PDB file of C-alpha atoms in Angstrom:
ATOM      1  CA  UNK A   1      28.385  -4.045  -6.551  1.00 49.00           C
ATOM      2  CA  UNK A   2      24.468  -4.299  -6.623  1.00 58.00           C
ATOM      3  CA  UNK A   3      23.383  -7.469  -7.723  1.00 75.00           C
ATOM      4  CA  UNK A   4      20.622  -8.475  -9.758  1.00 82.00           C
ATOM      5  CA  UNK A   5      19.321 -11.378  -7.056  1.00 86.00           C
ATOM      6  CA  UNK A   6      18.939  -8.137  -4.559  1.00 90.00           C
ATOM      7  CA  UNK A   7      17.059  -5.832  -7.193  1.00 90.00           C
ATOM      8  CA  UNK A   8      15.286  -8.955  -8.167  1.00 92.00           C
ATOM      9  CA  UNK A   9      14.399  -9.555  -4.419  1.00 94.00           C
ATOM     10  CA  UNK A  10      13.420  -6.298  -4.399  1.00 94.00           C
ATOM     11  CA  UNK A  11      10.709  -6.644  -6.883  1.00 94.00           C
ATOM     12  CA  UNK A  12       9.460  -9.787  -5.577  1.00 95.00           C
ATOM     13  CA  UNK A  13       8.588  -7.857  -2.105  1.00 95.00           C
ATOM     14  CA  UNK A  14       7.093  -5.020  -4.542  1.00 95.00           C
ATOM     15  CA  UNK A  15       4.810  -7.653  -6.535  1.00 95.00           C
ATOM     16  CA  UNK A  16       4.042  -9.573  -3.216  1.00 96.00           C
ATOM     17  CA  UNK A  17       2.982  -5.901  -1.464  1.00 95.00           C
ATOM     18  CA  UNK A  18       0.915  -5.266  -4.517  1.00 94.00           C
ATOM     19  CA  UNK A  19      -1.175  -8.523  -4.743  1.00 95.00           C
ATOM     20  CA  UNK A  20      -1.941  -9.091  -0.628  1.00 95.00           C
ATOM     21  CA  UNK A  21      -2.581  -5.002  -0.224  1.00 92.00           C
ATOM     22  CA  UNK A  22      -4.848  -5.288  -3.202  1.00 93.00           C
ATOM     23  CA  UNK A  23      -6.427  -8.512  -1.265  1.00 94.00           C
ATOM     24  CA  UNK A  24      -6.798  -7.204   2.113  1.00 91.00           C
ATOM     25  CA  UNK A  25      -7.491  -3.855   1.746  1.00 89.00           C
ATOM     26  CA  UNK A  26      -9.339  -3.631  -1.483  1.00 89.00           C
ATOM     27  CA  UNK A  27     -11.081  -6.753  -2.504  1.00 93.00           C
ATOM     28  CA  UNK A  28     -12.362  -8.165   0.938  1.00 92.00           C
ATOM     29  CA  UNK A  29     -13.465  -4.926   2.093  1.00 90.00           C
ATOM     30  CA  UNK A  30     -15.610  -4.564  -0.598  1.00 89.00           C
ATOM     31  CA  UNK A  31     -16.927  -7.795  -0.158  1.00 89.00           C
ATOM     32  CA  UNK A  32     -17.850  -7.488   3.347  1.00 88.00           C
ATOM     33  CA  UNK A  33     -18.811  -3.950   4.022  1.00 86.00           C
ATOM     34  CA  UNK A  34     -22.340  -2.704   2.890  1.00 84.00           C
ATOM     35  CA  UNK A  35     -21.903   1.554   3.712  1.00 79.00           C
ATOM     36  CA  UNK A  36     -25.933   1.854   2.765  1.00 80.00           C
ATOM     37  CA  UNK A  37     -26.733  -1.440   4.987  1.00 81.00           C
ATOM     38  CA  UNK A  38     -24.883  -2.209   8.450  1.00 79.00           C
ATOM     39  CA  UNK A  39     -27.397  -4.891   9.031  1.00 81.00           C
ATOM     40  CA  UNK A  40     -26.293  -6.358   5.899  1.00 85.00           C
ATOM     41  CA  UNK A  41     -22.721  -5.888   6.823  1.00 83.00           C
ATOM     42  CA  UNK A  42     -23.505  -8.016   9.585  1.00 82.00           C
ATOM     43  CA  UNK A  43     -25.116 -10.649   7.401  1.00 84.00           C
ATOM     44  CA  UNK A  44     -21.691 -10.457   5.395  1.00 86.00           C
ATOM     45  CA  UNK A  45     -19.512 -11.142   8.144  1.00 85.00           C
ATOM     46  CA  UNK A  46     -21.723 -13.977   9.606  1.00 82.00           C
ATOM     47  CA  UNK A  47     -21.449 -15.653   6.200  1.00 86.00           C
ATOM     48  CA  UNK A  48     -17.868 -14.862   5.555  1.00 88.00           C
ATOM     49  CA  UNK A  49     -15.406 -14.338   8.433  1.00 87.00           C
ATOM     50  CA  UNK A  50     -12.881 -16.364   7.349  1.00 91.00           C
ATOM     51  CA  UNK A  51     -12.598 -14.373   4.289  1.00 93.00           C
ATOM     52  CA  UNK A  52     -12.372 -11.332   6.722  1.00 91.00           C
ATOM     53  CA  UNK A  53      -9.615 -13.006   8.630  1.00 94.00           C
ATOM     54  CA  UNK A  54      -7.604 -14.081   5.611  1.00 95.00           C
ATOM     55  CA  UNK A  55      -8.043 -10.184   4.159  1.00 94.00           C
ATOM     56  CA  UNK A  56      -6.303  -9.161   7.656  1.00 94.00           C
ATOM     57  CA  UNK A  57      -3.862 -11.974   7.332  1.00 95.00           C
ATOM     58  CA  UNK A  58      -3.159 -10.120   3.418  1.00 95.00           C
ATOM     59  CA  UNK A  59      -2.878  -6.761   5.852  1.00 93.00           C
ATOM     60  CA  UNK A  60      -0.188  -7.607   7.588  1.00 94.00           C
ATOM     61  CA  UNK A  61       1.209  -9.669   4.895  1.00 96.00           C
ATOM     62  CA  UNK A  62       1.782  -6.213   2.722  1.00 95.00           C
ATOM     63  CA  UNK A  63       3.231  -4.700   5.601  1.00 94.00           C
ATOM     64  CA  UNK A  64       6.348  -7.060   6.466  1.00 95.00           C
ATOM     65  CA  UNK A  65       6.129  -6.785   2.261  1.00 96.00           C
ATOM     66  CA  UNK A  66       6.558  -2.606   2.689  1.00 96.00           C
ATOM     67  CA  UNK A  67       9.102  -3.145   5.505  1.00 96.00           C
ATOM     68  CA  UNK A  68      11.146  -5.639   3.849  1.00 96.00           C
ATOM     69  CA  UNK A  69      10.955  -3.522   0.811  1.00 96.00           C
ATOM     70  CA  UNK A  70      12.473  -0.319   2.582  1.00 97.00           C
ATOM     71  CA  UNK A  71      15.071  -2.371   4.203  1.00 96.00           C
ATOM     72  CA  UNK A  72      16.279  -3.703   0.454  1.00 95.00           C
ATOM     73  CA  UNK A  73      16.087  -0.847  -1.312  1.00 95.00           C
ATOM     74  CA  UNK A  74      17.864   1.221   1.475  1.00 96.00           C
ATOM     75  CA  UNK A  75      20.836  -1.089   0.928  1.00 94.00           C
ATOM     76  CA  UNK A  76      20.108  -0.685  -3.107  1.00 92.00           C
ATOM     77  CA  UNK A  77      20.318   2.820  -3.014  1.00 93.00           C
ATOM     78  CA  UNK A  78      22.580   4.074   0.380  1.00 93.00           C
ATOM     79  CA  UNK A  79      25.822   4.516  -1.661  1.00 90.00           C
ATOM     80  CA  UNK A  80      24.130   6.533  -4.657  1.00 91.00           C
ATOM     81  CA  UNK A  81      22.548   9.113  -1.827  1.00 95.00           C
ATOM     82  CA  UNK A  82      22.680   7.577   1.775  1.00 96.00           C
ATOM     83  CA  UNK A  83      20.779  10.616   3.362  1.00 96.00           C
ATOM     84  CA  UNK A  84      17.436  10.041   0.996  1.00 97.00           C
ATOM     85  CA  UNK A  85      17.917   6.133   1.235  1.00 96.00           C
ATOM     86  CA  UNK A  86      17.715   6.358   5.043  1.00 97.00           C
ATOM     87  CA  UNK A  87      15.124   8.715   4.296  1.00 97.00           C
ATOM     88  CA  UNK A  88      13.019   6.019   3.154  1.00 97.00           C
ATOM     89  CA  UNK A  89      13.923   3.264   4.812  1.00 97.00           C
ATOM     90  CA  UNK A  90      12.792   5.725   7.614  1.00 97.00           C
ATOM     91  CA  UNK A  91       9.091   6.473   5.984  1.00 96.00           C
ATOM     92  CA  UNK A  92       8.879   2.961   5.477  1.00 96.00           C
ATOM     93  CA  UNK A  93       9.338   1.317   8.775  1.00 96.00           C
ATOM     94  CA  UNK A  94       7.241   4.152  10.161  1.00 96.00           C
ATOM     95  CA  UNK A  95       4.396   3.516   7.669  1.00 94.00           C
ATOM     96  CA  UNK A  96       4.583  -0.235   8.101  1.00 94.00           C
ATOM     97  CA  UNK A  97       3.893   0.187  12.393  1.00 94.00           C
ATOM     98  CA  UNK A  98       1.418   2.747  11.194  1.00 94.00           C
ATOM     99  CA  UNK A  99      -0.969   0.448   9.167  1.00 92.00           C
ATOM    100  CA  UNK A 100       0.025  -2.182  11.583  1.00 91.00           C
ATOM    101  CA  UNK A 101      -1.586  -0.465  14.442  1.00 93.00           C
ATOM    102  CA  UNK A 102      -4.154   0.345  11.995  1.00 91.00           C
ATOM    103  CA  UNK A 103      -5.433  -2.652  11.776  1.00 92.00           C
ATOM    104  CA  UNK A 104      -6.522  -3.269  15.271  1.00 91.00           C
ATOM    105  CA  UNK A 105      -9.651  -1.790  13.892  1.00 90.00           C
ATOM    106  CA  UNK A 106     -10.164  -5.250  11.866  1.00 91.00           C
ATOM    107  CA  UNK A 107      -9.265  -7.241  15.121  1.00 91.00           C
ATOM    108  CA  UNK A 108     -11.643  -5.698  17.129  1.00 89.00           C
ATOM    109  CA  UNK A 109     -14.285  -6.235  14.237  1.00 88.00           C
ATOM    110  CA  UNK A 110     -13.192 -10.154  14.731  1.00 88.00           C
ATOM    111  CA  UNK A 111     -13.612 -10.184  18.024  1.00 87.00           C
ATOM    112  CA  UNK A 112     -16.681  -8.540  18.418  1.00 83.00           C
ATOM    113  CA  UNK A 113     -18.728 -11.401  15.496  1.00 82.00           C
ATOM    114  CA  UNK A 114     -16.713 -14.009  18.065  1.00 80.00           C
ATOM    115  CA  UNK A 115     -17.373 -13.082  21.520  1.00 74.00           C
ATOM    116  CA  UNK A 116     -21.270 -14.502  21.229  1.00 69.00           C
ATOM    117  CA  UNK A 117     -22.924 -11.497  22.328  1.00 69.00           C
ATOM    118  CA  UNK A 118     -26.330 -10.416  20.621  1.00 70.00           C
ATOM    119  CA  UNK A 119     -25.828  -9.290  16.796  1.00 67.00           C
ATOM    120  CA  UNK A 120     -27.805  -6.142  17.386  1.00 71.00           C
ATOM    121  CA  UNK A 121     -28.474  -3.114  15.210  1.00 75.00           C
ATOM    122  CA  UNK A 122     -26.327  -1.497  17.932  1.00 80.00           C
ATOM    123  CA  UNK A 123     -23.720  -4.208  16.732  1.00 80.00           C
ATOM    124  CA  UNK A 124     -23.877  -3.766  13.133  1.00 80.00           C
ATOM    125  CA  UNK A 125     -23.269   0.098  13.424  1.00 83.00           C
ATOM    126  CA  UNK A 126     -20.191  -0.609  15.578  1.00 85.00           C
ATOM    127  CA  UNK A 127     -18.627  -2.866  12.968  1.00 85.00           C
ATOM    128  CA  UNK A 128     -19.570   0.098  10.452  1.00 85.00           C
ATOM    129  CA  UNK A 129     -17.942   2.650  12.638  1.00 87.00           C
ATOM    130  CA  UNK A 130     -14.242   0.648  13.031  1.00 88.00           C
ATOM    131  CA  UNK A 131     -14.333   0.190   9.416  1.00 86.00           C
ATOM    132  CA  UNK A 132     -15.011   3.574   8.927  1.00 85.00           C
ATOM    133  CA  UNK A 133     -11.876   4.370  11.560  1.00 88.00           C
ATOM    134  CA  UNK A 134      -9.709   1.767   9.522  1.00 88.00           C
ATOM    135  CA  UNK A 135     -10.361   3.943   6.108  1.00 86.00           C
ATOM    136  CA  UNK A 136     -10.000   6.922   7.690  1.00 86.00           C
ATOM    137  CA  UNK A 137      -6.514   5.772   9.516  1.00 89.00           C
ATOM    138  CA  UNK A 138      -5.527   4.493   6.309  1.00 88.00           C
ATOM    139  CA  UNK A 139      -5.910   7.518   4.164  1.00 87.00           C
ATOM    140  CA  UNK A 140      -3.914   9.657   6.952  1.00 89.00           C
ATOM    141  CA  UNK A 141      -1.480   6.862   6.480  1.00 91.00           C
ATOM    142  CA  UNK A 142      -1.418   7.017   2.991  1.00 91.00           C
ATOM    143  CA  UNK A 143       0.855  10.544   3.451  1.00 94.00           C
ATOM    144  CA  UNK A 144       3.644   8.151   3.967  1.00 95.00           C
ATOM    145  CA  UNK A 145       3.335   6.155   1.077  1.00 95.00           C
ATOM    146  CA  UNK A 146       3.133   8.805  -1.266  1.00 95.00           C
ATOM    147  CA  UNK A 147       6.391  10.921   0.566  1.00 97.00           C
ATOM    148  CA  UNK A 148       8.235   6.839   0.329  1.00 97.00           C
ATOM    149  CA  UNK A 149       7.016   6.362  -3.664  1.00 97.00           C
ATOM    150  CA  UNK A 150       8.282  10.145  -4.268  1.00 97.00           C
ATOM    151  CA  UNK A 151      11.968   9.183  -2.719  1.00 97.00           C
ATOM    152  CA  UNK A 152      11.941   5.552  -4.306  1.00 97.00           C
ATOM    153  CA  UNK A 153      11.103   7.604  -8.170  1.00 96.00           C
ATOM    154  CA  UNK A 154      14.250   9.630  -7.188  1.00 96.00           C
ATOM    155  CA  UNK A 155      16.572   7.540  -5.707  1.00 96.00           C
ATOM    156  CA  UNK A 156      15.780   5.142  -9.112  1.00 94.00           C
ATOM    157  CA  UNK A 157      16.504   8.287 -11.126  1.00 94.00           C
ATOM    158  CA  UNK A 158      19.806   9.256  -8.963  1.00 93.00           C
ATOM    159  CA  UNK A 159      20.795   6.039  -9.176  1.00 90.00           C
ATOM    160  CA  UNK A 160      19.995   4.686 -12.951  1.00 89.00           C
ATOM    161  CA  UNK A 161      18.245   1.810 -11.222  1.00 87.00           C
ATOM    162  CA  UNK A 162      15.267   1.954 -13.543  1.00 89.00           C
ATOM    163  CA  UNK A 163      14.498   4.184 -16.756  1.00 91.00           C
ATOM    164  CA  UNK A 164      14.091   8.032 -15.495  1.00 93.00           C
ATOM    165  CA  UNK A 165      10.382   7.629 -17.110  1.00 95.00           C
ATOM    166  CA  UNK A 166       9.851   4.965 -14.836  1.00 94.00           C
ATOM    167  CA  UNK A 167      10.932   6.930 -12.111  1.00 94.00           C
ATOM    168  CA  UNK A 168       8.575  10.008 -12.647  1.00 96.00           C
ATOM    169  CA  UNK A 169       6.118   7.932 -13.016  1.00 96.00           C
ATOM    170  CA  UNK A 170       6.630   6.647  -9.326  1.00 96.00           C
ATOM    171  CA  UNK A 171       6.968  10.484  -8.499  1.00 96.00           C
ATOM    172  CA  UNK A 172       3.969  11.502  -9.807  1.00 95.00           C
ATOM    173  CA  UNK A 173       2.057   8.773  -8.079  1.00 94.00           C
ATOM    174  CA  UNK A 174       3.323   9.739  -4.833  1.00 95.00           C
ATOM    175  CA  UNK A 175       2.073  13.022  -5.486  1.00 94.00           C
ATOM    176  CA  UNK A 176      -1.330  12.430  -7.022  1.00 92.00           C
ATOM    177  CA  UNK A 177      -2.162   9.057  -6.184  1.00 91.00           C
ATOM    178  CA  UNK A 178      -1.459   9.201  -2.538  1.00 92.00           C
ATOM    179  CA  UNK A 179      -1.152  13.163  -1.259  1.00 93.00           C
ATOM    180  CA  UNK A 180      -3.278  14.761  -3.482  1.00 91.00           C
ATOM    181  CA  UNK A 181      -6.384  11.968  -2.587  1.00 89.00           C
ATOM    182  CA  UNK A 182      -5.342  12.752   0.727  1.00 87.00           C
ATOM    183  CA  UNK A 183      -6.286  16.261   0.313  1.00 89.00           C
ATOM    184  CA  UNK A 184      -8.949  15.423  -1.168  1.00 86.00           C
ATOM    185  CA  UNK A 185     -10.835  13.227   0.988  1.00 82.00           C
ATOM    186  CA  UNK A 186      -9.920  13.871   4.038  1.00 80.00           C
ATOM    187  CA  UNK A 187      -9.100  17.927   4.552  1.00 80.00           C
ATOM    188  CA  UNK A 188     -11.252  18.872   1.413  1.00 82.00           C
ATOM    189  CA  UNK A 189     -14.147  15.519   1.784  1.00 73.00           C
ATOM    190  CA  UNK A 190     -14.283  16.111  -1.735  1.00 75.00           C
ATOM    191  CA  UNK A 191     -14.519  13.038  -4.421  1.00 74.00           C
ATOM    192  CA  UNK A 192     -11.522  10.835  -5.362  1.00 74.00           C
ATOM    193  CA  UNK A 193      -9.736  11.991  -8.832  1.00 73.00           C
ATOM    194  CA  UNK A 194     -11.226  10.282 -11.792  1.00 79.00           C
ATOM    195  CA  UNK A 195      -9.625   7.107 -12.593  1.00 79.00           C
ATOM    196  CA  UNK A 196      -7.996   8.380 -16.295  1.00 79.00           C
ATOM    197  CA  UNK A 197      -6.013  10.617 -13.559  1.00 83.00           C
ATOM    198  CA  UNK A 198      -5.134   8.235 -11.338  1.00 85.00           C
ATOM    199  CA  UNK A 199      -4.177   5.463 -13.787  1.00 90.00           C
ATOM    200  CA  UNK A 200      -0.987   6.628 -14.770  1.00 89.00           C
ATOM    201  CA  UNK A 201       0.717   6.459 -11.405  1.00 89.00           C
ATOM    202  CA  UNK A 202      -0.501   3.220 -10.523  1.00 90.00           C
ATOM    203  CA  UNK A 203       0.807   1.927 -14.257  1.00 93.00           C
ATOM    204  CA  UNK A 204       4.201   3.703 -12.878  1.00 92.00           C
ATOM    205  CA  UNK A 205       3.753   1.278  -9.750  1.00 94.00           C
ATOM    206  CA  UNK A 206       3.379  -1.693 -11.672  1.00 93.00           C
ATOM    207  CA  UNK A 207       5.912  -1.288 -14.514  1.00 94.00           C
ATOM    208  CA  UNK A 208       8.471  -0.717 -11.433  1.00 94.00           C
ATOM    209  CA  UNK A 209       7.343  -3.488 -10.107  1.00 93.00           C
ATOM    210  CA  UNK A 210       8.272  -6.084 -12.851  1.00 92.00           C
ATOM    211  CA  UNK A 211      10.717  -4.742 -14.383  1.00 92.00           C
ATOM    212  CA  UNK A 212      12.445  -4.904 -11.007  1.00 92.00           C
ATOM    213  CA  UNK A 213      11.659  -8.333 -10.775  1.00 91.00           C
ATOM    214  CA  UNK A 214      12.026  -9.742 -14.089  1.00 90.00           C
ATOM    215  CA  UNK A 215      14.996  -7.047 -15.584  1.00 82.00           C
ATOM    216  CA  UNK A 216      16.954  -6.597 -12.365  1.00 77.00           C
ATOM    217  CA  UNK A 217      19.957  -4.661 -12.856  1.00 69.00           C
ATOM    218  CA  UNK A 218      20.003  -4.682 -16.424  1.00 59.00           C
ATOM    219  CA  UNK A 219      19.081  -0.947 -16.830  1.00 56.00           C
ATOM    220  CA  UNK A 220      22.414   0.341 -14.175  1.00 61.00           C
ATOM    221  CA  UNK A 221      24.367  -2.034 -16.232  1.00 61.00           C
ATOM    222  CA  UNK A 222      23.512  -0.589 -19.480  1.00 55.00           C
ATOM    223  CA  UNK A 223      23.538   2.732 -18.842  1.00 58.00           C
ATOM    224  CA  UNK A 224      27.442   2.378 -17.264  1.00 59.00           C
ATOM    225  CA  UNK A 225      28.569   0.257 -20.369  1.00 52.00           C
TER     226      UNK A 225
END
């Protein structure tokens, strides 16, 4: 019998992947990156590569966050549709390695500031170039996510886990959110879709996220009473 301490738990990995992703891959980025300026860039990281380090540190945090995730809600949903929950735990784990390996973009960024060689111009456009390699890995990435939020809206659906608005909210996320701003940017280097767009599958995110954590199980419960 699902339990609400594992739905709860479940949540809790959600809200903790939110807040560190939104950290490290959001926040400190724009901080430290200047696209207009790389010798400014530099400047940035001279000034503030601790902050850089502790928005890797919120990296990798999101990613045991994702992985841990999968692994709950595969047990969560296996029994309402074990080929879909494997499905995901699949996407999950591979996306997780993925943006792991990703990463080693930001390392490399680290180790160049530390190694005490010359901060050139030559320098700056480096750091500029493995950021630009870390966005670009990320949006291929990014595929994943949106394929593991589509499965996670249906599975909740399948499974009466959360409300079946909540659910298609996830779904259409996955779809526009993640895939579609993949198309976008990357095949079609065409602009992002306008925030009023956007907003309603990352609302879908975040309503999934707490009312995981703070209703639990109380939706599957009611809707079997």
């Amino acid at each position: 019998m699902l339990t609400n301490k594992l739905v709860r738990l479940a949540g809790a990995s959600y809200l903790i992947l939110i807040i560190s992703g939104i950290f490290g891959m959001v926040y400190v980025p724009s901080v430290m990156f200047n696209w207009h300026d790389s010798l400014q860039t530099m400047v940035n990281f001279e000034q503030n590569l601790g902050l850089f380090r502790w928005g890797i540190t919120g990296c990798l945090v999101s990613f045991i966050a994702f992985t841990a995730m999968s692994v709950l809600l595969f047990v969560i949903f296996n029994k309402t549709n074990y080929t879909l929950a494997l499905l995901l735990l699949s996407v999950g784990l591979v996306g997780a390695a993925a943006f792991l390996a990703n990463t080693l973009s930001y390392v490399e960024i680290v180790s160049l500031i530390s190694s005490g060689i010359e901060h050139s111009v030559e320098v700056a456009q480096r750091i500029l170039l493995l950021s630009l390699s870390f966005s670009q890995g990320f949006m291929l990435i990014q595929v994943l996510t949106g394929v593991w939020l589509i499965l996670f809206g249906v599975l909740a659906i399948q499974s009466h886990l959360l409300p079946s608005i909540i659910g298609w909210l996830l779904i259409v996320s996955g779809i526009i959110n993640y895939i579609t701003e993949f198309v976008l940017n990357f095949l079609l280097t065409s602009d992002s879709l306008p925030t009023y767009i956007s907003i309603v599958g990352t609302a879908g995110e975040f309503i999934a996220c707490l009312w995981l954590l703070i209703l639990g199980n109380f939706w599957k419960q009611k809707t079997q009473q």
